[in-house]
Coordinates of C-alpha atoms and ligand atoms in Angstrom, one line a residue:
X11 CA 1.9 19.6 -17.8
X12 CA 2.8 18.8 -21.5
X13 CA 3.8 15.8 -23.7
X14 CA 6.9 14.3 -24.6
X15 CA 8.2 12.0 -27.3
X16 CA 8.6 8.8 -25.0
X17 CA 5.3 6.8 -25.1
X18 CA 6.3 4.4 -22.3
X19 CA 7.4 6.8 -19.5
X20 CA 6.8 10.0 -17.9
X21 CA 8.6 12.5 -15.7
X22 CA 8.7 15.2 -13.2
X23 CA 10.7 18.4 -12.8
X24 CA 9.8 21.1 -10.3
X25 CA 6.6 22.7 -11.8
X26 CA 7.1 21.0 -14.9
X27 CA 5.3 17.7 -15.7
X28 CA 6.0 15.1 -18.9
X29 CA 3.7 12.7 -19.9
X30 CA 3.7 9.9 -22.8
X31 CA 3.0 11.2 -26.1
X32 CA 0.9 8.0 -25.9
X33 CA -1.5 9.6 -23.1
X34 CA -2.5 12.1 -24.9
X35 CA -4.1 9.3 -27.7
X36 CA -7.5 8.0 -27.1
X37 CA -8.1 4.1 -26.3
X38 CA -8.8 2.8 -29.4
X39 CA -5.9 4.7 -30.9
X40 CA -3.6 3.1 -28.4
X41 CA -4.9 -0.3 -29.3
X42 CA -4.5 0.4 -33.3
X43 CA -0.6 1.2 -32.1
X44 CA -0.1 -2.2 -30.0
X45 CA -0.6 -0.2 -26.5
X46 CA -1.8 -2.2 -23.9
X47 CA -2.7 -0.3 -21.1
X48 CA -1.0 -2.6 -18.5
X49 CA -1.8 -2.3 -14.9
X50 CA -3.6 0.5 -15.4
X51 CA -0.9 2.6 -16.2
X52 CA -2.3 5.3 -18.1
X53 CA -5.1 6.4 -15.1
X54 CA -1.9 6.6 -12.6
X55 CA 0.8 8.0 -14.5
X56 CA -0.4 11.5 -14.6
X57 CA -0.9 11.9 -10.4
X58 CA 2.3 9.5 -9.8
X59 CA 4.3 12.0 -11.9
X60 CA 2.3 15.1 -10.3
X61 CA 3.3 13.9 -6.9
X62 CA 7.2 13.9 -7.5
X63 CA 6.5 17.4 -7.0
X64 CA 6.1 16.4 -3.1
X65 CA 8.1 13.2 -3.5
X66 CA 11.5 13.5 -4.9
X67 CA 11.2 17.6 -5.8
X68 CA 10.3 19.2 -2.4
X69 CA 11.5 16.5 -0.2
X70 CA 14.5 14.8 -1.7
X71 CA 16.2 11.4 -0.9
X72 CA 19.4 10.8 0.9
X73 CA 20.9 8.0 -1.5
X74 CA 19.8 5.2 -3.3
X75 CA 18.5 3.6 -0.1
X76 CA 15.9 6.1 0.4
X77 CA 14.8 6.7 -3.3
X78 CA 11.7 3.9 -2.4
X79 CA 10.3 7.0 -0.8
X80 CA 10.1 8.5 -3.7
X81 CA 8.6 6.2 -6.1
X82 CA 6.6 4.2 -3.6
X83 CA 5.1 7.4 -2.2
X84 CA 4.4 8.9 -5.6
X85 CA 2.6 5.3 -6.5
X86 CA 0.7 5.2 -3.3
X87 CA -0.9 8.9 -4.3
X88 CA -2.1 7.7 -7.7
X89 CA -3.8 4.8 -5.8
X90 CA -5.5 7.4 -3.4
X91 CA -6.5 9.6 -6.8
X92 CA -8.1 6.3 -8.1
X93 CA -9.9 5.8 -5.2
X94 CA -11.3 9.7 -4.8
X95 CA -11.4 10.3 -8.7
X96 CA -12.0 7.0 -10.5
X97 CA -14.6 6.3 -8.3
X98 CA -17.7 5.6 -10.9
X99 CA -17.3 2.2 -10.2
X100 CA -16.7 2.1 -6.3
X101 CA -13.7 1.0 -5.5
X102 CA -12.7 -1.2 -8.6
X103 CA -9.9 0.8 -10.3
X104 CA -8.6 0.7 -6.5
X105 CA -8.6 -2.8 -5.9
X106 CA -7.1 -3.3 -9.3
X107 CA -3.8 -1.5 -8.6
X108 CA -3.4 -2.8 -5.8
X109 CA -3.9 -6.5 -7.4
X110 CA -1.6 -5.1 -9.9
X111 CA 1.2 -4.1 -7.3
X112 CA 0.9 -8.1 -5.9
X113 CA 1.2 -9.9 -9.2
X114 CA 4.2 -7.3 -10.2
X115 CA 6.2 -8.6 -6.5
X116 CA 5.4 -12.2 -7.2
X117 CA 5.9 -12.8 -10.8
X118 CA 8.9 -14.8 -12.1
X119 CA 11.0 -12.4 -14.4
X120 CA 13.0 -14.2 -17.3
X121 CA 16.0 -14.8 -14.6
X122 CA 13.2 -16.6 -12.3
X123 CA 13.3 -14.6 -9.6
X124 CA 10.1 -12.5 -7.8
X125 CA 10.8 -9.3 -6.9
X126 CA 9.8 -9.7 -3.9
X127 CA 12.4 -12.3 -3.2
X128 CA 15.3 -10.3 -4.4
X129 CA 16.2 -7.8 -1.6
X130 CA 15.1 -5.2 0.5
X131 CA 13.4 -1.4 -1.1
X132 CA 16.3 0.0 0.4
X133 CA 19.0 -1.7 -2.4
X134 CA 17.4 0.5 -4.6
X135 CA 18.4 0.0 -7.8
X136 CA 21.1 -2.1 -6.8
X137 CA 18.5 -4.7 -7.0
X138 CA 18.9 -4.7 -10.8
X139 CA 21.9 -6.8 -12.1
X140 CA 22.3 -9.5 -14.7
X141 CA 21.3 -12.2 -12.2
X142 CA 18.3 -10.5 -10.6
X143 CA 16.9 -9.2 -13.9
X144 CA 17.5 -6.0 -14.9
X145 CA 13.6 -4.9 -14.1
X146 CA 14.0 -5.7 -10.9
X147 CA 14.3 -2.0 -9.2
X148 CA 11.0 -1.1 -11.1
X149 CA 9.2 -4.5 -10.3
X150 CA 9.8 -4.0 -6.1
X151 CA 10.9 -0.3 -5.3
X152 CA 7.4 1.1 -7.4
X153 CA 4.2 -1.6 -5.9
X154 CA 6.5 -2.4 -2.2
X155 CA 7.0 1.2 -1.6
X156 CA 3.5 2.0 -2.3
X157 CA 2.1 -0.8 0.0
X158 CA 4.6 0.1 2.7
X159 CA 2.9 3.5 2.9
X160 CA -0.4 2.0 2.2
X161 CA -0.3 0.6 5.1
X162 CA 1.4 3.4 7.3
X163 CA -2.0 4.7 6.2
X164 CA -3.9 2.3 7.2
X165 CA -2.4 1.6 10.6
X166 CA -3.1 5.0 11.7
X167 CA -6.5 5.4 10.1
X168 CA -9.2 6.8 12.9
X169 CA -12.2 5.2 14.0
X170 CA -14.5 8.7 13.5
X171 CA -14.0 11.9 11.6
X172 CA -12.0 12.2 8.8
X173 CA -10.4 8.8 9.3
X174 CA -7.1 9.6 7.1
X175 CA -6.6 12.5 9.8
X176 CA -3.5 11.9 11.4
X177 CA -2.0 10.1 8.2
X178 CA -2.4 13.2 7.0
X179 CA -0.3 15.0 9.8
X180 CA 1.7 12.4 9.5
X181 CA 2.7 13.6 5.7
X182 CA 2.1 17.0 6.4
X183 CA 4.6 17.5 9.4
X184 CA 7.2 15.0 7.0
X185 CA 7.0 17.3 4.4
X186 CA 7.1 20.9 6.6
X187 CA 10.5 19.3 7.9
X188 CA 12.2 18.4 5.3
X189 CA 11.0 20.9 2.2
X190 CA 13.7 21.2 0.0
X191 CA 16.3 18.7 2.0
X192 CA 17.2 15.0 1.5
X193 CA 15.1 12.7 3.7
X194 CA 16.2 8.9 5.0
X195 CA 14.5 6.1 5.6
X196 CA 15.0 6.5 9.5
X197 CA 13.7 10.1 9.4
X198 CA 10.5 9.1 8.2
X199 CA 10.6 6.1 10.5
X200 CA 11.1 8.7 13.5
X201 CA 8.3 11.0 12.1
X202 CA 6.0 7.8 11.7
X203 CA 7.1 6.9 15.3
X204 CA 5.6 10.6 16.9
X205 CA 2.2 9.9 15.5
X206 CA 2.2 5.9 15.5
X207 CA -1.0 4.6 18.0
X208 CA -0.7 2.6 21.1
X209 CA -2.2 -0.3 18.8
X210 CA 1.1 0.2 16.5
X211 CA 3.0 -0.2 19.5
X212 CA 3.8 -4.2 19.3
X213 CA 6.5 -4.4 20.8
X214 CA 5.8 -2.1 23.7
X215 CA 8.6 0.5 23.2
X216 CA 6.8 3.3 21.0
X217 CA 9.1 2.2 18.0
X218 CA 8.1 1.0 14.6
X219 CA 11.2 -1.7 14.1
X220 CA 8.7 -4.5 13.9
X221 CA 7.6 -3.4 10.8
X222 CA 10.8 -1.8 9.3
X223 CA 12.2 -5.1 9.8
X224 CA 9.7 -6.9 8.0
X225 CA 8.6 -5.0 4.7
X226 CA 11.2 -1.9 4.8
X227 CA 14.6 -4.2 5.8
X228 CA 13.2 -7.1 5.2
X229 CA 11.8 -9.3 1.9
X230 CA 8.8 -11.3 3.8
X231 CA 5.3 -12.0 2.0
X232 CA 2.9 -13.2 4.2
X233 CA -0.3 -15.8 3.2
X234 CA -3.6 -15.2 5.2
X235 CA -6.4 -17.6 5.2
X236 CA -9.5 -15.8 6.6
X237 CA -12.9 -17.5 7.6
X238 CA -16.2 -16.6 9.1
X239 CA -19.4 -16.4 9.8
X240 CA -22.2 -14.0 12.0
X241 CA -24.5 -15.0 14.9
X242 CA -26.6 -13.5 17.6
X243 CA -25.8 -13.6 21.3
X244 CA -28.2 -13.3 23.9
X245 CA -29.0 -9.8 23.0
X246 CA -29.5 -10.3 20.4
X247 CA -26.6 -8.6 19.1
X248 CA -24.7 -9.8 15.6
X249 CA -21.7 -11.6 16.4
X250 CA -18.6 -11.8 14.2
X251 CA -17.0 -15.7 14.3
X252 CA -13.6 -15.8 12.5
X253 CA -10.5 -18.0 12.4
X254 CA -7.6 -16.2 10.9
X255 CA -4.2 -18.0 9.6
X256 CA -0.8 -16.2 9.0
X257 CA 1.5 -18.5 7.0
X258 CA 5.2 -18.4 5.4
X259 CA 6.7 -16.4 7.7
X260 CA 9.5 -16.1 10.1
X261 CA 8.7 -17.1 13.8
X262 CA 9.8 -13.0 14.6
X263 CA 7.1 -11.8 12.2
X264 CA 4.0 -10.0 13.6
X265 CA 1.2 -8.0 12.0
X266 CA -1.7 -6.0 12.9
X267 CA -4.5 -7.7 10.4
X268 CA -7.5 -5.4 10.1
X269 CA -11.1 -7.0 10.2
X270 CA -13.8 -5.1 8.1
X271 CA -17.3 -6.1 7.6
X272 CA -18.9 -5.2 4.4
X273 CA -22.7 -4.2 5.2
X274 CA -23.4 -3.6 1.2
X275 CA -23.9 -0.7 -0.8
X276 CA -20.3 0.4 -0.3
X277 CA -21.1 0.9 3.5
X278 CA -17.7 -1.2 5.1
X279 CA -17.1 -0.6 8.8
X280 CA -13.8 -1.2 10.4
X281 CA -14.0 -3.9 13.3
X282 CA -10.7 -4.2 14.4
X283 CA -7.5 -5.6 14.0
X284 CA -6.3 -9.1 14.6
X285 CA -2.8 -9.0 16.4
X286 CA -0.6 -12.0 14.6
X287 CA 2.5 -13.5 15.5
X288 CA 4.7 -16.4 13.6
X289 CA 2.9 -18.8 11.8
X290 CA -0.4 -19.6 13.6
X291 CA -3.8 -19.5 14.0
X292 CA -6.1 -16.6 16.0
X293 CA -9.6 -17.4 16.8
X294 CA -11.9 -15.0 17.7
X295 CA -15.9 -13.8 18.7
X296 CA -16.4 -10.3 18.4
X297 CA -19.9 -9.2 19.4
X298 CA -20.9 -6.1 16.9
X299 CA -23.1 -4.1 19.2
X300 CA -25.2 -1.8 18.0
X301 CA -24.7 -3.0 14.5
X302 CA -27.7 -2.0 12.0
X303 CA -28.8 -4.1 9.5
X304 CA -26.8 -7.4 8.3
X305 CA -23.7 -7.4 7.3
X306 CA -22.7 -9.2 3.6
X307 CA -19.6 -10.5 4.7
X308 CA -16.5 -10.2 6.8
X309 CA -13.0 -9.6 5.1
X310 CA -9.6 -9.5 6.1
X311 CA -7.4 -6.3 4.8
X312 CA -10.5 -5.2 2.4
X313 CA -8.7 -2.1 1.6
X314 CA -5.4 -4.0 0.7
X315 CA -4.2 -2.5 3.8
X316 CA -1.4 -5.3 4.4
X317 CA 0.9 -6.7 2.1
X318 CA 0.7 -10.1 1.3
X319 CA -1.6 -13.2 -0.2
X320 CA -5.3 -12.9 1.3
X321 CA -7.8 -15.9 0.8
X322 CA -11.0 -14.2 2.1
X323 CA -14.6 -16.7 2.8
Ligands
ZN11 ZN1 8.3 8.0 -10.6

């Protein structure tokens, strides 16, 4: 890894690693310069760049269509080295990015346009023209392709062990097959669809289209309006009240919302997930048996686990 003159951008070759001149200056000699350190970007350059070496090096893209894989992949691994390394203040620096990645798909660039709006990951940098905005490929292929594995991640997260497990296959396997060849979007839609779980299976024939349509194909942003509150049943067991709301999207669009509750002291447990379809309302009791202690609250997609506006109470 070593420096190079640009301050406002890094890159990877195979085994070689640049970073900003401008990372290698302290914070208050970045702010004496005029550098902001927006979104975070100088705790995720560094592992985005170091994991082109998986993403974009070892396993290449097909065209401009697939090169989401390789800049959303590569952000997505500096969000999982702020959640296992910048971890002093639990999962702050995490939630950050990820807050980061929303406001970068939703705000209006000088054309007017969101990102998000603009077209599909797989337009690559086609996205960028004079009446898109020219940051358009950098606004949507870097934060969408990081959530769209995000939530690969999340969707085949286990409920005991080590609960990133079969994500990890997942990668692993990807990687194995296609070290030093070009890799599609469908290729990595057919690995996801060998390790995908019968929950992933929404449409009832062991294919992820459902949500290759929506955030890979497609430009939706859903809203979510989550509410709740805990009671006991006659056991005395702790039972989990919510209402949940999807909103602003097509009648086709369906989503597998997962349900945490937060029991304090970084301690959150995985309930569930709420199966949604089309705009509508789900509401639902789910007794938490065997459930020690009380929990602090319920949330909807606490680990940013789905891509869209969450209003949480
Ligand atoms: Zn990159």
């Amino acid at each position: 890894m070593t420096q190079q003159t640009a301050s406002d951008y890094g890159q990877s070759w195979p085994g070689l690693v640049y970073l900003p001149i401008s990372y290698y200056f302290d914070a208050t000699v970045r702010h004496q310069l005029g550098m902001e350190d927006a979104h975070g970007y100088f705790k995720v350059v560094g592992p985005h760049e170091v994991a082109h070496q998986w993403w974009g090096h070892l396993v290449g893209f097909n065209s401009y269509r697939d090169q989401w894989m390789s800049e959303g992949f590569s952000d997505m691994a500096a969000a999982l080295f702020l959640q296992y390394i910048y971890a002093q203040h639990g999962l702050d620096d995490y939630h950050r990015f990820w807050a980061d990645q929303r406001q970068l798909l939703l705000k209006r660039n000088e054309e007017g346009k969101r990102p998000i709006d603009v077209g599909p990951v797989t337009l690559g940098t086609r996205l960028s023209n004079a009446r898109s905005g020219f940051d358009a490929y950098q606004c949507l292929v870097y934060p969408k392709g990081a959530y769209i594995l995000q939530m690969v991640r999340f969707m085949l997260r286990q409920p005991s062990g080590d609960p990133d497990a079969r994500f990890k296959a997942l990668m692993h396997e990807f990687t194995r097959s296609f070290a030093n060849r070009a890799a599609s979007t469908e290729d990595f839609k057919a690995m996801l669809e060998k390790y995908m779980t019968a929950e992933m299976d929404l449409e009832q024939n062991h294919k992820m289209d459902w949500f290759f349509a929506e955030y890979v194909y497609g430009t939706e942003y859903p809203s979510y309006k989550f509410r709740h509150s805990f009671s006991k049943d006659r056991d005395g067991d702790t039972v989990l009240n919510f209402t949940l709301t999807q909103a602003n999207v097509s009648k086709r669009f369906v989503m597998l919302v997962p349900i945490y509750v937060d029991m304090g002291h970084g301690q959150v447990l995985r309930v569930g997930s709420a199966r949604m379809a089309g705009n509508a309302t789900l509401q639902q009791q789910v007794v938490l048996k065997e459930l020690k202690g009380k929990p602090r609250r319920a949330v909807a997609a606490y680990y940013d686990d789905v891509l869209g506006s969450f209003d949480n109470k």
